[in-house]
CSV table of C-alpha atoms in Angstrom, one decimal:
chain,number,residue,atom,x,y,z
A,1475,UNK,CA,5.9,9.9,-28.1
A,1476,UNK,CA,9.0,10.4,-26.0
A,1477,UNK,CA,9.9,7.0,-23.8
A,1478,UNK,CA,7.8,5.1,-21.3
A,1479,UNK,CA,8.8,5.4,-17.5
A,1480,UNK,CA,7.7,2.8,-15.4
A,1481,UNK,CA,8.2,3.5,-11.7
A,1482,UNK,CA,7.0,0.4,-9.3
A,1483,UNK,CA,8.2,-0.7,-5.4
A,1484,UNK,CA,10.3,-3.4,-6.8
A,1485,UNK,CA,12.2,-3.9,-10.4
A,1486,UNK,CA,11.7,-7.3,-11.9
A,1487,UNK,CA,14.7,-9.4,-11.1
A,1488,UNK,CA,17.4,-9.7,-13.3
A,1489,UNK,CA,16.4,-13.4,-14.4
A,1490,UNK,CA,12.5,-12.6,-15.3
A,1491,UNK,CA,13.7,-9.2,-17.5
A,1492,UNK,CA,13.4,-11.6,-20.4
A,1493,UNK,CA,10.7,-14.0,-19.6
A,1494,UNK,CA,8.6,-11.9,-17.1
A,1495,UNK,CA,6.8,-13.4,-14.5
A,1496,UNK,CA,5.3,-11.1,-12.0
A,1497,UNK,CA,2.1,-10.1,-12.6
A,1498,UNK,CA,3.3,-6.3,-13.4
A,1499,UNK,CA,5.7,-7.3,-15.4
A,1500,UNK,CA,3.3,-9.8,-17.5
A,1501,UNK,CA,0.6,-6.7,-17.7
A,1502,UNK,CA,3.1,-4.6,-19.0
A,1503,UNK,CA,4.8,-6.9,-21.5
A,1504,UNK,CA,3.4,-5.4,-24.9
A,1505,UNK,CA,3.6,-1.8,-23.2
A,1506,UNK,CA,7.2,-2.3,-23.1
A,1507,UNK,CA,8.3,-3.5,-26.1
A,1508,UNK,CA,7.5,-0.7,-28.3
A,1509,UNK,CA,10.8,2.4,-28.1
A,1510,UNK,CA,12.8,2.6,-25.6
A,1511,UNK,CA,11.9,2.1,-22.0
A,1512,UNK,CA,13.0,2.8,-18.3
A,1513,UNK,CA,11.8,0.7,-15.6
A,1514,UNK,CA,12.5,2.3,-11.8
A,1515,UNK,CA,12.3,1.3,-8.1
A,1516,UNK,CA,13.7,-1.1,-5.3
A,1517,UNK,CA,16.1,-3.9,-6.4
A,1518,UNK,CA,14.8,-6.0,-3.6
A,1519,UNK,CA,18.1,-5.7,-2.3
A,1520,UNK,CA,18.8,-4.0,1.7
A,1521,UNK,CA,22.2,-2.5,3.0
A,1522,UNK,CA,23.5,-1.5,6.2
A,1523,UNK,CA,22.8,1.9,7.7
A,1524,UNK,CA,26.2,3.1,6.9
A,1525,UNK,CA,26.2,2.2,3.3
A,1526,UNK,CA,23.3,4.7,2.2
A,1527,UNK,CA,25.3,7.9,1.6
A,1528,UNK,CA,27.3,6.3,-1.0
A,1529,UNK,CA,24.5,4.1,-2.5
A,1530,UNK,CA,24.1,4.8,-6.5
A,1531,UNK,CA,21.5,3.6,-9.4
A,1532,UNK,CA,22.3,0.6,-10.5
A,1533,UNK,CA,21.5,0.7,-14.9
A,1534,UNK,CA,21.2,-2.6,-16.2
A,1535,UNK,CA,19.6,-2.6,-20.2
A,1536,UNK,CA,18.1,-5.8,-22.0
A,1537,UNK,CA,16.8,-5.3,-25.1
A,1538,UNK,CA,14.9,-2.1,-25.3
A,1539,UNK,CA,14.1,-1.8,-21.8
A,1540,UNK,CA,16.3,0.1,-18.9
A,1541,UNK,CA,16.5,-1.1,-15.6
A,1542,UNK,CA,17.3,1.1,-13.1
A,1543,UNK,CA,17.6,0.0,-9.5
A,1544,UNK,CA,18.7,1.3,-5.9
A,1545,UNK,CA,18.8,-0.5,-2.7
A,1546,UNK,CA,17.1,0.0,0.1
A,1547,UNK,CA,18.4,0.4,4.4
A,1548,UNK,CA,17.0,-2.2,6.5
A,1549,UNK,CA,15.2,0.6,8.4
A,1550,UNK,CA,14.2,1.8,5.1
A,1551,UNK,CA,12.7,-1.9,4.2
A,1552,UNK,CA,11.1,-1.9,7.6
A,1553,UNK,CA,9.3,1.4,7.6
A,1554,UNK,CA,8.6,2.1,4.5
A,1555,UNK,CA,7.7,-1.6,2.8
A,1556,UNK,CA,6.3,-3.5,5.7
A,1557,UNK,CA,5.3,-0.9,8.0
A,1558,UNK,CA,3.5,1.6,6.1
A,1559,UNK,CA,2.5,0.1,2.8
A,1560,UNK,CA,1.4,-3.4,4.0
A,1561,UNK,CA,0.8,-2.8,7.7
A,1562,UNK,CA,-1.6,0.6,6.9
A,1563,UNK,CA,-2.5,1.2,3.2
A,1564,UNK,CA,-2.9,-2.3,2.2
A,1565,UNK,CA,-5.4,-3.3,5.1
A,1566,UNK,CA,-6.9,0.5,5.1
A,1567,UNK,CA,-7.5,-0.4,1.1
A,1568,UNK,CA,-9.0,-3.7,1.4
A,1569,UNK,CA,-11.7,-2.2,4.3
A,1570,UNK,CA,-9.4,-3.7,7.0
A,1571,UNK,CA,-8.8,-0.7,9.0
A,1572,UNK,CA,-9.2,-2.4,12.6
A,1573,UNK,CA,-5.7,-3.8,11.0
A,1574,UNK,CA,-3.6,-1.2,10.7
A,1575,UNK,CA,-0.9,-0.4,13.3
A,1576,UNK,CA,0.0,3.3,12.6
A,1577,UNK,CA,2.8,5.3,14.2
A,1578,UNK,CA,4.0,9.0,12.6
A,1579,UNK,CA,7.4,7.6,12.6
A,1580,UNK,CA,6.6,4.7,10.0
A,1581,UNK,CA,4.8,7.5,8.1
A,1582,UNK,CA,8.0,9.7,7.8
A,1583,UNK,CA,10.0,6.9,6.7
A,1584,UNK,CA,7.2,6.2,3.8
A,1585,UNK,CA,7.3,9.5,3.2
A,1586,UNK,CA,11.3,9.6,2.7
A,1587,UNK,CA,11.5,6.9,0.5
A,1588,UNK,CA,9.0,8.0,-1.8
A,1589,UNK,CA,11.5,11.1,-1.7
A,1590,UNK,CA,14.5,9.3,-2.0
A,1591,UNK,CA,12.7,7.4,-5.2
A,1592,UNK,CA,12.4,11.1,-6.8
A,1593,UNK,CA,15.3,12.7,-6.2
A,1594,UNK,CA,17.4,9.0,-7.8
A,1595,UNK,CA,15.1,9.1,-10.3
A,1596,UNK,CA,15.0,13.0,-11.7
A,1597,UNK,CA,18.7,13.0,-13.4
A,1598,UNK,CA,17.5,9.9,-15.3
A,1599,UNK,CA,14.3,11.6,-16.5
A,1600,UNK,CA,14.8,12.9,-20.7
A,1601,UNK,CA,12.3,15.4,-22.2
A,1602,UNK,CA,9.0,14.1,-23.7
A,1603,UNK,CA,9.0,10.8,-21.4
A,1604,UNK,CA,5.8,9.8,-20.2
A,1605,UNK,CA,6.0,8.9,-16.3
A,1606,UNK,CA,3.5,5.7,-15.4
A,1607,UNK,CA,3.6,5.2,-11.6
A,1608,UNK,CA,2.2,2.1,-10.2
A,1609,UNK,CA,0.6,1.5,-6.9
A,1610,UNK,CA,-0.3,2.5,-3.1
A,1611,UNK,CA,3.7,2.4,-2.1
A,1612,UNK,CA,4.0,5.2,-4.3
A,1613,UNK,CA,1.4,7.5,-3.7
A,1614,UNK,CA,3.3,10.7,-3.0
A,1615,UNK,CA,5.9,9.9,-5.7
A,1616,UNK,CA,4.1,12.2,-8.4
A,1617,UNK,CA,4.2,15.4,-5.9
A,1618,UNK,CA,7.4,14.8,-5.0
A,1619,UNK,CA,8.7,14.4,-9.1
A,1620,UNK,CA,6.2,17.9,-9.0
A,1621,UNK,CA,8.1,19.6,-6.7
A,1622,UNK,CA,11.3,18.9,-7.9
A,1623,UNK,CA,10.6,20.3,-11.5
A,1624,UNK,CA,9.1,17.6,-13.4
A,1625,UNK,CA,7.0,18.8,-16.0
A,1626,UNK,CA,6.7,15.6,-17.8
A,1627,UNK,CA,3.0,14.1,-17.8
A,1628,UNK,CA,3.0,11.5,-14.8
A,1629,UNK,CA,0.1,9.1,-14.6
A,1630,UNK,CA,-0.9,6.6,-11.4
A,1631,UNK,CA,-2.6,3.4,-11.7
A,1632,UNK,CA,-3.7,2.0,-8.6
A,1633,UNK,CA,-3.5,-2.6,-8.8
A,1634,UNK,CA,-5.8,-3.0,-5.9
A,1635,UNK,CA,-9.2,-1.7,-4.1
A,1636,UNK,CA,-9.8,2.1,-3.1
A,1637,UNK,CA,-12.1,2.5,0.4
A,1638,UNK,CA,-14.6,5.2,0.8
A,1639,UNK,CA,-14.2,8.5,2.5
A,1640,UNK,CA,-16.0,6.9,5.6
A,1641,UNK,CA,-13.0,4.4,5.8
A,1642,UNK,CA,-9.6,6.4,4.0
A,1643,UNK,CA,-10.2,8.6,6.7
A,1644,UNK,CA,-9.6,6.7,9.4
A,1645,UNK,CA,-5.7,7.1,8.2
A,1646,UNK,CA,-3.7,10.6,9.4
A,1647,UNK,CA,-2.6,12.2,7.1
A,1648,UNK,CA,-5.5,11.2,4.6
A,1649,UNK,CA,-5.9,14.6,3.1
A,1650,UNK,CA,-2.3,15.2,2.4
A,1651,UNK,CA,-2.2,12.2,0.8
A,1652,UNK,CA,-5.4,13.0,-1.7
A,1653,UNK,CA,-3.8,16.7,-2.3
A,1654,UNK,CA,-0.6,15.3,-3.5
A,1655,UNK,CA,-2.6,13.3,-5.7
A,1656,UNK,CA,-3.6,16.5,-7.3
A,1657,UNK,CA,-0.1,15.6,-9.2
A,1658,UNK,CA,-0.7,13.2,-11.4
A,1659,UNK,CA,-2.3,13.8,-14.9
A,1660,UNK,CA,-4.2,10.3,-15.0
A,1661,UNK,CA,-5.2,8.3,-12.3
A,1662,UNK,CA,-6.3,4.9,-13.2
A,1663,UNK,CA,-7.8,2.2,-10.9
A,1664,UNK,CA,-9.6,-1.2,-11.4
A,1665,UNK,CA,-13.3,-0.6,-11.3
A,1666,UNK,CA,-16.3,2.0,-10.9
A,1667,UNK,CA,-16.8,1.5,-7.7
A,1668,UNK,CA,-13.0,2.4,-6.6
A,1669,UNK,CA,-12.7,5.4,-8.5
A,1670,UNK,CA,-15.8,6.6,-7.3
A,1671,UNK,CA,-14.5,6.4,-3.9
A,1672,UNK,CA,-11.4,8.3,-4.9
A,1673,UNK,CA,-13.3,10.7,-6.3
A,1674,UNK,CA,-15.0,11.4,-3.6
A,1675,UNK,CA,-12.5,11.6,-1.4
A,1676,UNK,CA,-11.2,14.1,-3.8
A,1677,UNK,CA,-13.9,16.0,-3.7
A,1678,UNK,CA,-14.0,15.7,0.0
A,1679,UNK,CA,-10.5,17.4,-0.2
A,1680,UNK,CA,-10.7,20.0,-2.1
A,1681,UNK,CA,-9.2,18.4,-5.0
A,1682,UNK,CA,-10.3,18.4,-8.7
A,1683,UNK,CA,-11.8,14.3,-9.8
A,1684,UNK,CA,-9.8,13.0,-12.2
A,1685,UNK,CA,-9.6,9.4,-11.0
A,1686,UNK,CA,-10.9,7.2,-13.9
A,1687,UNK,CA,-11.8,3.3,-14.2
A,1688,UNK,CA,-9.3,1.0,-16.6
A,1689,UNK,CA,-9.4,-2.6,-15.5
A,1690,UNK,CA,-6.7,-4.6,-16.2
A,1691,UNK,CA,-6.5,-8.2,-17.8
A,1692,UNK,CA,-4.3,-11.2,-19.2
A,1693,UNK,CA,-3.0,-12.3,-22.0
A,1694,UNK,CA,-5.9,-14.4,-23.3
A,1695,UNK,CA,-4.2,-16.1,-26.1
A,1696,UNK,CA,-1.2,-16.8,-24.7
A,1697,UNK,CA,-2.7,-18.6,-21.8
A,1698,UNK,CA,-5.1,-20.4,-23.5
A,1699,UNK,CA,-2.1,-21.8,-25.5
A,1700,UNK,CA,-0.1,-22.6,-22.0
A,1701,UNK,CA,-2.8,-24.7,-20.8
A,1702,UNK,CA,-3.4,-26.9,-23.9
A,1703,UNK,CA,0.3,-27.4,-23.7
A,1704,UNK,CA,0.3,-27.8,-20.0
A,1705,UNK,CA,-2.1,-31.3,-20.4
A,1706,UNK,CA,0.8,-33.0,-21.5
A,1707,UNK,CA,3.1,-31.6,-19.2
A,1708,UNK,CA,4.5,-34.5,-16.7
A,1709,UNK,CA,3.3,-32.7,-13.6
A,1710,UNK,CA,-0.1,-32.2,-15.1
A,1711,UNK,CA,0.0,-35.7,-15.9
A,1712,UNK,CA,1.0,-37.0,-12.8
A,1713,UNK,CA,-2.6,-34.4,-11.2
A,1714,UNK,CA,-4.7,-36.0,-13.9
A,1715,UNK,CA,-4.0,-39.4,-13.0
A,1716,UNK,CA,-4.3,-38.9,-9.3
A,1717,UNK,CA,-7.9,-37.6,-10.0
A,1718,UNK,CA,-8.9,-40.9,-10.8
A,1719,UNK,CA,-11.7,-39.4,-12.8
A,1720,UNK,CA,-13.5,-37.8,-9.6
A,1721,UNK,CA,-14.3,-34.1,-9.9
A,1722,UNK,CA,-11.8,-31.8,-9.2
A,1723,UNK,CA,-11.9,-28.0,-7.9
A,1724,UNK,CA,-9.2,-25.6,-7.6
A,1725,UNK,CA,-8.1,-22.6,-6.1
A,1726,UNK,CA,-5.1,-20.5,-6.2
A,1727,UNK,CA,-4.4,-17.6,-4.0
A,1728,UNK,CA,-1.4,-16.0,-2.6
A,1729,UNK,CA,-1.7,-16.0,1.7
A,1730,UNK,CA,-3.6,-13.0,3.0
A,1731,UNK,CA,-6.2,-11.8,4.9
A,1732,UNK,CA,-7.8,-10.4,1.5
A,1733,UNK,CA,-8.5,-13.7,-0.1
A,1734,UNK,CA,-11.3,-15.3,1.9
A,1735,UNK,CA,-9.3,-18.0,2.7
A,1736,UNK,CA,-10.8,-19.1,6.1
A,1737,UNK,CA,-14.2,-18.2,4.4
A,1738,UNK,CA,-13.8,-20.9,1.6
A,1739,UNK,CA,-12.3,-23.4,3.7
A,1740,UNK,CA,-15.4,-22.9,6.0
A,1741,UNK,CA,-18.0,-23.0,2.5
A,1742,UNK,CA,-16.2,-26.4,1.5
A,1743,UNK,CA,-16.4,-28.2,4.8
A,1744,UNK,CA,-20.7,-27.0,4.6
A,1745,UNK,CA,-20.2,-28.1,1.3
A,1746,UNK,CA,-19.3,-32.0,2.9
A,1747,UNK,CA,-22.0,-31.4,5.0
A,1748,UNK,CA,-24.9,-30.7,3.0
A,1749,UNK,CA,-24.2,-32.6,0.0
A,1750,UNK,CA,-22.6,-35.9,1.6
A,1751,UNK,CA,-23.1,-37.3,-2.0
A,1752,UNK,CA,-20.4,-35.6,-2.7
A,1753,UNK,CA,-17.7,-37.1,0.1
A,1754,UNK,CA,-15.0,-39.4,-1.5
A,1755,UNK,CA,-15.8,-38.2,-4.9
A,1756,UNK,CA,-14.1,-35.1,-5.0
A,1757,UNK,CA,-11.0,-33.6,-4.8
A,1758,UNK,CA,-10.1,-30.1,-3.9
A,1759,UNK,CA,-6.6,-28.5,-4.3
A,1760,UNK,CA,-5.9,-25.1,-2.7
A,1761,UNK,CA,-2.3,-23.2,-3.7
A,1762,UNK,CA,-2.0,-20.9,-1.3
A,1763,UNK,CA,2.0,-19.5,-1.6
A,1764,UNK,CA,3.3,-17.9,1.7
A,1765,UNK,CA,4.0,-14.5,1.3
A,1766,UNK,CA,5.2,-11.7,3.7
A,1767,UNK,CA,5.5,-14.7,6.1
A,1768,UNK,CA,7.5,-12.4,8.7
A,1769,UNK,CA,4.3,-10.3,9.4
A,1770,UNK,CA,2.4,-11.0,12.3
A,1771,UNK,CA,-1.4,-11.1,10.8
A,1772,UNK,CA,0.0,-13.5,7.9
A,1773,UNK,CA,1.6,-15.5,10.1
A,1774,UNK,CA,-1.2,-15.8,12.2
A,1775,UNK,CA,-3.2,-16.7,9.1
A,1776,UNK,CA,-1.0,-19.6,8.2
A,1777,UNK,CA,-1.8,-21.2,11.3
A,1778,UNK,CA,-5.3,-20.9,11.2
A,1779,UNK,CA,-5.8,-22.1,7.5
A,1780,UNK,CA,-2.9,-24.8,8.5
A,1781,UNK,CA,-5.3,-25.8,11.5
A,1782,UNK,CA,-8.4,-25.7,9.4
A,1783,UNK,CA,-7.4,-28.0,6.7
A,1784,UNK,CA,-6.3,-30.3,9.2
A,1785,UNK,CA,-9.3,-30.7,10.6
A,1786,UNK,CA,-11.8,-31.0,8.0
A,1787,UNK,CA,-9.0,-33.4,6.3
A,1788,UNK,CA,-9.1,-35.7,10.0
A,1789,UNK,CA,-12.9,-35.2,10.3
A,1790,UNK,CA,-14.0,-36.3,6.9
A,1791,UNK,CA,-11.3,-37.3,5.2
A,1792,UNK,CA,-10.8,-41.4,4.6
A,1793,UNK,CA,-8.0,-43.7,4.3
A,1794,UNK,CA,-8.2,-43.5,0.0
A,1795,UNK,CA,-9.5,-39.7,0.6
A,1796,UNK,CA,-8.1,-36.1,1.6
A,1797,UNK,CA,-11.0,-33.4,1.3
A,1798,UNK,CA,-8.5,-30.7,0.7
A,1799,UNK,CA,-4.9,-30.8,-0.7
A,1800,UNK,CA,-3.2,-28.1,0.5
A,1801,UNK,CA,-0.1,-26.5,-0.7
A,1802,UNK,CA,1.9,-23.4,0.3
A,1803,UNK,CA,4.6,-23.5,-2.1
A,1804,UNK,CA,4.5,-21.5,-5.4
A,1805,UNK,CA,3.6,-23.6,-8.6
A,1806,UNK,CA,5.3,-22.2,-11.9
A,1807,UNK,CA,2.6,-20.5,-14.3
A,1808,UNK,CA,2.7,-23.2,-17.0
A,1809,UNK,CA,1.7,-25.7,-14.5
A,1810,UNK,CA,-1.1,-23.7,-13.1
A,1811,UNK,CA,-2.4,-23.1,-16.9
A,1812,UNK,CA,-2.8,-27.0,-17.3
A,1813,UNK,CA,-4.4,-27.5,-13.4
A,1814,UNK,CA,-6.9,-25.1,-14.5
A,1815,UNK,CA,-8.0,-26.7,-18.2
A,1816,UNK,CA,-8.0,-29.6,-15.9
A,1817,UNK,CA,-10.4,-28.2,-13.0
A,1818,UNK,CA,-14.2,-29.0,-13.3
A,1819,UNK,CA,-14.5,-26.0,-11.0
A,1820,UNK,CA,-12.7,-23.0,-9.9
A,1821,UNK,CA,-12.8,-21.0,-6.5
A,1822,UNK,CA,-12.0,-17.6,-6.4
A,1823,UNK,CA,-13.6,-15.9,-3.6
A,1824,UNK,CA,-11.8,-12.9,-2.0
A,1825,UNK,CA,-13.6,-10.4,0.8
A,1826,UNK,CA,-12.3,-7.8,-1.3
A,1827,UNK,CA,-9.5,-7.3,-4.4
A,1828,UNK,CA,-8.7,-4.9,-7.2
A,1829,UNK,CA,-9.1,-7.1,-10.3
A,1830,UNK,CA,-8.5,-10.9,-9.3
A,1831,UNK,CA,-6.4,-12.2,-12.3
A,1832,UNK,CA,-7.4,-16.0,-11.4
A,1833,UNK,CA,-11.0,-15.3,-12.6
A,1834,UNK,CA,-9.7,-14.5,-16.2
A,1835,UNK,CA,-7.0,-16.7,-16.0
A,1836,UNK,CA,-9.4,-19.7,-15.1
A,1837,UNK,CA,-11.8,-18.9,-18.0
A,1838,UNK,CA,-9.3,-18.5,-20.6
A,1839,UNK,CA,-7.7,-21.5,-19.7
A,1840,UNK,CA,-10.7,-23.7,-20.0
A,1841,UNK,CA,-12.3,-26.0,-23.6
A,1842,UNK,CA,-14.5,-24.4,-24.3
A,1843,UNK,CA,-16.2,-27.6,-25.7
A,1844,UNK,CA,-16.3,-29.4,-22.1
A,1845,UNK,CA,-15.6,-25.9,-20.0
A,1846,UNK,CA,-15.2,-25.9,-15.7
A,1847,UNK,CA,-17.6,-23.5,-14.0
A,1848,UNK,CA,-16.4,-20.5,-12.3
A,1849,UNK,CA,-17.7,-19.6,-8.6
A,1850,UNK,CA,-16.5,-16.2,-8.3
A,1851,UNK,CA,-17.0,-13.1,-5.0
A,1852,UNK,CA,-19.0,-10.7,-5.7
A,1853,UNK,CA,-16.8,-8.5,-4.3
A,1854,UNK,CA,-13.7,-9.5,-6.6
A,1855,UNK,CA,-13.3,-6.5,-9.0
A,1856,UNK,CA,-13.9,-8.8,-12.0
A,1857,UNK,CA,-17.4,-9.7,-10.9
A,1858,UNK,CA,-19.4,-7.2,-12.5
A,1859,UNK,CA,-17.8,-8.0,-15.7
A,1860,UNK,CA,-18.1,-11.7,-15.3
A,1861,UNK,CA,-21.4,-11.9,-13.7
A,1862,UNK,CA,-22.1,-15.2,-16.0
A,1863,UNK,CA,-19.4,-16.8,-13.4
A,1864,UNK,CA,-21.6,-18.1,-10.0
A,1865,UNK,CA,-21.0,-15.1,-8.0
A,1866,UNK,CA,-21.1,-16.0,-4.1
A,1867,UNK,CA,-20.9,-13.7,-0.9
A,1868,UNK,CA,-17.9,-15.3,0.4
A,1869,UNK,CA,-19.2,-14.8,4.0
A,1870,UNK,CA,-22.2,-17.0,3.7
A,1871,UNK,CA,-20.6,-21.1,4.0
A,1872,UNK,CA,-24.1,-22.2,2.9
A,1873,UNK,CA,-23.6,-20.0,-0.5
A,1874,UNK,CA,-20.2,-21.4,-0.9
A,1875,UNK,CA,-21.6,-24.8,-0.5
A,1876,UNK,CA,-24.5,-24.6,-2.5
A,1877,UNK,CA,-22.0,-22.8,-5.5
A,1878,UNK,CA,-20.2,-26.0,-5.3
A,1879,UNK,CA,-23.0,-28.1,-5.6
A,1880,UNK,CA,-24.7,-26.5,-9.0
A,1881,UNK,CA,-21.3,-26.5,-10.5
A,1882,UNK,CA,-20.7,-30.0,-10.0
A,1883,UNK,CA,-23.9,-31.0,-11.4
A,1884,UNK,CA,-24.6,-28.5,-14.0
A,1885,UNK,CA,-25.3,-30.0,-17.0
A,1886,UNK,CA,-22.4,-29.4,-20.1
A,1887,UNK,CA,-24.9,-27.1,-21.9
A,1888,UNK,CA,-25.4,-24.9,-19.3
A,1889,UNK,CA,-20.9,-24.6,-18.7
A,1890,UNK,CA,-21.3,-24.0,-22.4
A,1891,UNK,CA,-23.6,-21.3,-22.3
A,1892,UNK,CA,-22.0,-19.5,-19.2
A,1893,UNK,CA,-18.7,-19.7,-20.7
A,1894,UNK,CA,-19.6,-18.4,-24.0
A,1895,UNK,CA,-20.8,-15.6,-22.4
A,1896,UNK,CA,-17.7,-15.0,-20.1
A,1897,UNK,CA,-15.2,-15.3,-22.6
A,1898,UNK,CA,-15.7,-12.6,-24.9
A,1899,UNK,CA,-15.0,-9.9,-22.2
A,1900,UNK,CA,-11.8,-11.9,-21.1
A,1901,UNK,CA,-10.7,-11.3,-24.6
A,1902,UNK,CA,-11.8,-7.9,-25.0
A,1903,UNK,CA,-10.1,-6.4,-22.2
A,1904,UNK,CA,-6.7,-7.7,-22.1
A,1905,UNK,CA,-3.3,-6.7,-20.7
A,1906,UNK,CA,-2.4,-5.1,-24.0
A,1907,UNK,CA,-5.5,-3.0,-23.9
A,1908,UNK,CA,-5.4,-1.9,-20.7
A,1909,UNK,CA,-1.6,-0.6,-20.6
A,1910,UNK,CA,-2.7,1.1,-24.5
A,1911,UNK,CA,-5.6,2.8,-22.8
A,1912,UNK,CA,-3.5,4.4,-20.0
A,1913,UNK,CA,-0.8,5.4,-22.0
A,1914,UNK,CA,-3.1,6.9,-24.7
A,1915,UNK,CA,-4.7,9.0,-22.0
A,1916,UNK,CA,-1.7,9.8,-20.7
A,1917,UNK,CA,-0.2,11.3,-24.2
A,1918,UNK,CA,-2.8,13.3,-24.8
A,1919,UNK,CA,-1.9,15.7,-21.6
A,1920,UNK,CA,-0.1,18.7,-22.4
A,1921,UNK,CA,3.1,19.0,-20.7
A,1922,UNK,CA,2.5,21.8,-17.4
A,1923,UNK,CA,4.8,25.0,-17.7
């Protein structure tokens, strides 16, 4: 096998090429590390207008591993990035559609950019690489390689949720954008239920199925072994001893409109509510870090999670008590590892996500001796592999609240039981597997002529 190509939006910075953090860049760890490599897309960097005629790929190699970068214009950054990918795809792709603020000049700019990523990225391209393109900013990057003579196999992997027909669309353009996808050799997304909406699409289109289901996952033992560490961390140390001994339940999202947030807040405060037993004697911590903080909805978002948490906090909340703790600052992963061995419960309910990470994360992190209780959505793509986890309609408080409830008071057989049951599939279907899967596919295509 010739080398891997990894094309993505943005390029790991150059202080996490050799500890990698992002959640790509931590799925596609082992994939990497075997032969040599080249990694493509956005530096995260932007220029002025009148620098992007004489901008150039920037070739940076550690280890094994080729970085190659370009910069994008501000009008580039604006268009392309926040516009089109996370002002229309991601809201159209996570059944927001009453979200998306469309204009044909946005879409030319997406358009451009995923042209622009070609054209930089063809004289770098060798004979016998294998080209592994990842996610919705990049849609139209394999017809664009296609039209511009690549004959190498290119695969697509899709990280988050795929709407039906019905919903996609809603979106101009919809069935150029499923033709092109008529480029790739593999297409890979996260469940059954997403690539049976691509497929139909596809079939909708015109356009031969080939969109197949290979769900992603973590590095079990590794972050087992970073949360038995993380209990003697001194940040973990200092959580424990605030705890006092009282129950404690996590969750950990980044901000958007995807995760539920307003929806959990609302299950926690019926939570208070119908089980006052529980007031005083519990202690909730929400990470929430801020992200694309310059768009209107998130923004918006902030202030009504900011407003909600300070109201069930003033309302029943006590001079020795805060219901909720609520942070919007990142927290590094090897802390995170140790606040989840430590959580007696975890909440991960989004209104709709690819995979949801947390989910295995929070199971693989647990004892599995004394193990917390997962209360997961069922429309998290990880539910129908974890359905030993108490899955939830994050919609209804009342289920939320009741979830809580049974998993504060479930007796430690039960936790036992459930978690037996959820952990071998976390350790089955791992990041390893997943990236060995795709690729495999992806080898066995024979180059086109």
């Amino acid at each position: 096998m010739g080398r891997l190509v990894v094309v993505s939006n943005r390029v790991p910075a150059a202080r996490d090429r050799q500890q990698p953090a992002g959640g790509l860049a931590v799925a596609l760890r082992d994939a990497l590390s075997e032969g040599q490599c080249l990694w493509f897309g956005w530096s995260g960097q932007q220029i002025p207008e009148e620098d992007k005629a004489e901008r150039e790929v920037s070739i940076d190699k550690v280890d094994n591993v080729t970085y190659a970068t370009i910069d994008l214009t501000h009008s580039e950054f604006d268009g392309f990035y926040q516009k089109y990918s996370n002002g229309i795809l991601w809201p159209l792709c996570h059944y927001r559609a009453g979200l998306m603020s469309y204009t044909r000049a946005d879409r030319e700019v997406y358009l451009d950019v995923n042209q622009l990523f070609a054209e930089k990225l063809l004289p770098l391209l060798q004979p016998g690489d294998l080209i592994w393109i990842h996610d919705y900013h990049l849609f139209p990057l394999g017809q664009a390689l296609r039209d511009l003579g690549v004959t190498s196999p290119i695969g697509f992997f899709l990280h988050i949720p795929f709407p039906p027909w019905s919903l996609m669309k809603a979106l101009p353009g919809a069935e150029r954008l499923m033709r092109n996808m008529h480029a790739y050799d593999v297409i890979g997304l996260q469940t059954e239920d997403d690539a049976r909406n691509m497929n139909d699409g596809f079939s909708v289109c015109g356009v031969e199925a080939r969109a197949q289901v290979f769900p992603i996952g973590i590095d079990p033992e590794s972050f087992a072994e970073q949360a038995r560490d993380g209990l003697e961390h001194a940040e973990v140390l200092r959580l424990q001893e605030s705890l006092r001994g009282k129950p404690f339940i996590i969750g950990v999202d980044r901000l958007d409109y995807s995760k539920g947030l307003p929806e959990r807040f609302k299950g926690y405060e019926a939570f208070l509510k119908r089980y006052p037993e529980h007031k005083g004697k519990v202690v909730y911590l929400q990470i929430t870090p801020v992200s694309r903080g310059q768009v209107e909805e998130y923004r918006l978002l902030k202030e009504e999670l900011d407003e909600a948490a300070g109201r069930i906090n003033g309302m029943y909340g006590d001079f020795d008590w805060t219901p909720i703790r609520y942070l919007t600052k990142p927290v590094p992963r090897e802390l995170l590892a140790g606040f989840y061995r430590l959580a007696d419960a975890a909440l991960v309910t989004p209104l709709r996500d690819g995979m949801n990470l947390v989910a295995k994360e929070y199971v693989a992190a647990q004892d599995g001796e004394d193990p917390g209780v997962l209360i997961l959505s069922h429309f998290a793509g990880a539910a129908p592999e974890m359905e030993d986890a108490l899955l939830v309609n994050p919609h209804d408080a009342d289920e939320i609240a009741d979830a809580l409830h049974k998993a504060l008071t479930m007796a430690q057989s039960e936790r036992c039981d459930r978690w037996n049951r959820l952990q071998p599939d976390v350790w089955r279907v791992t990041a390893g597997s997943w990236a060995r899967d795709f690729i495999g596919m992806l080898a066995a295509k024979v180059k086109r002529a």
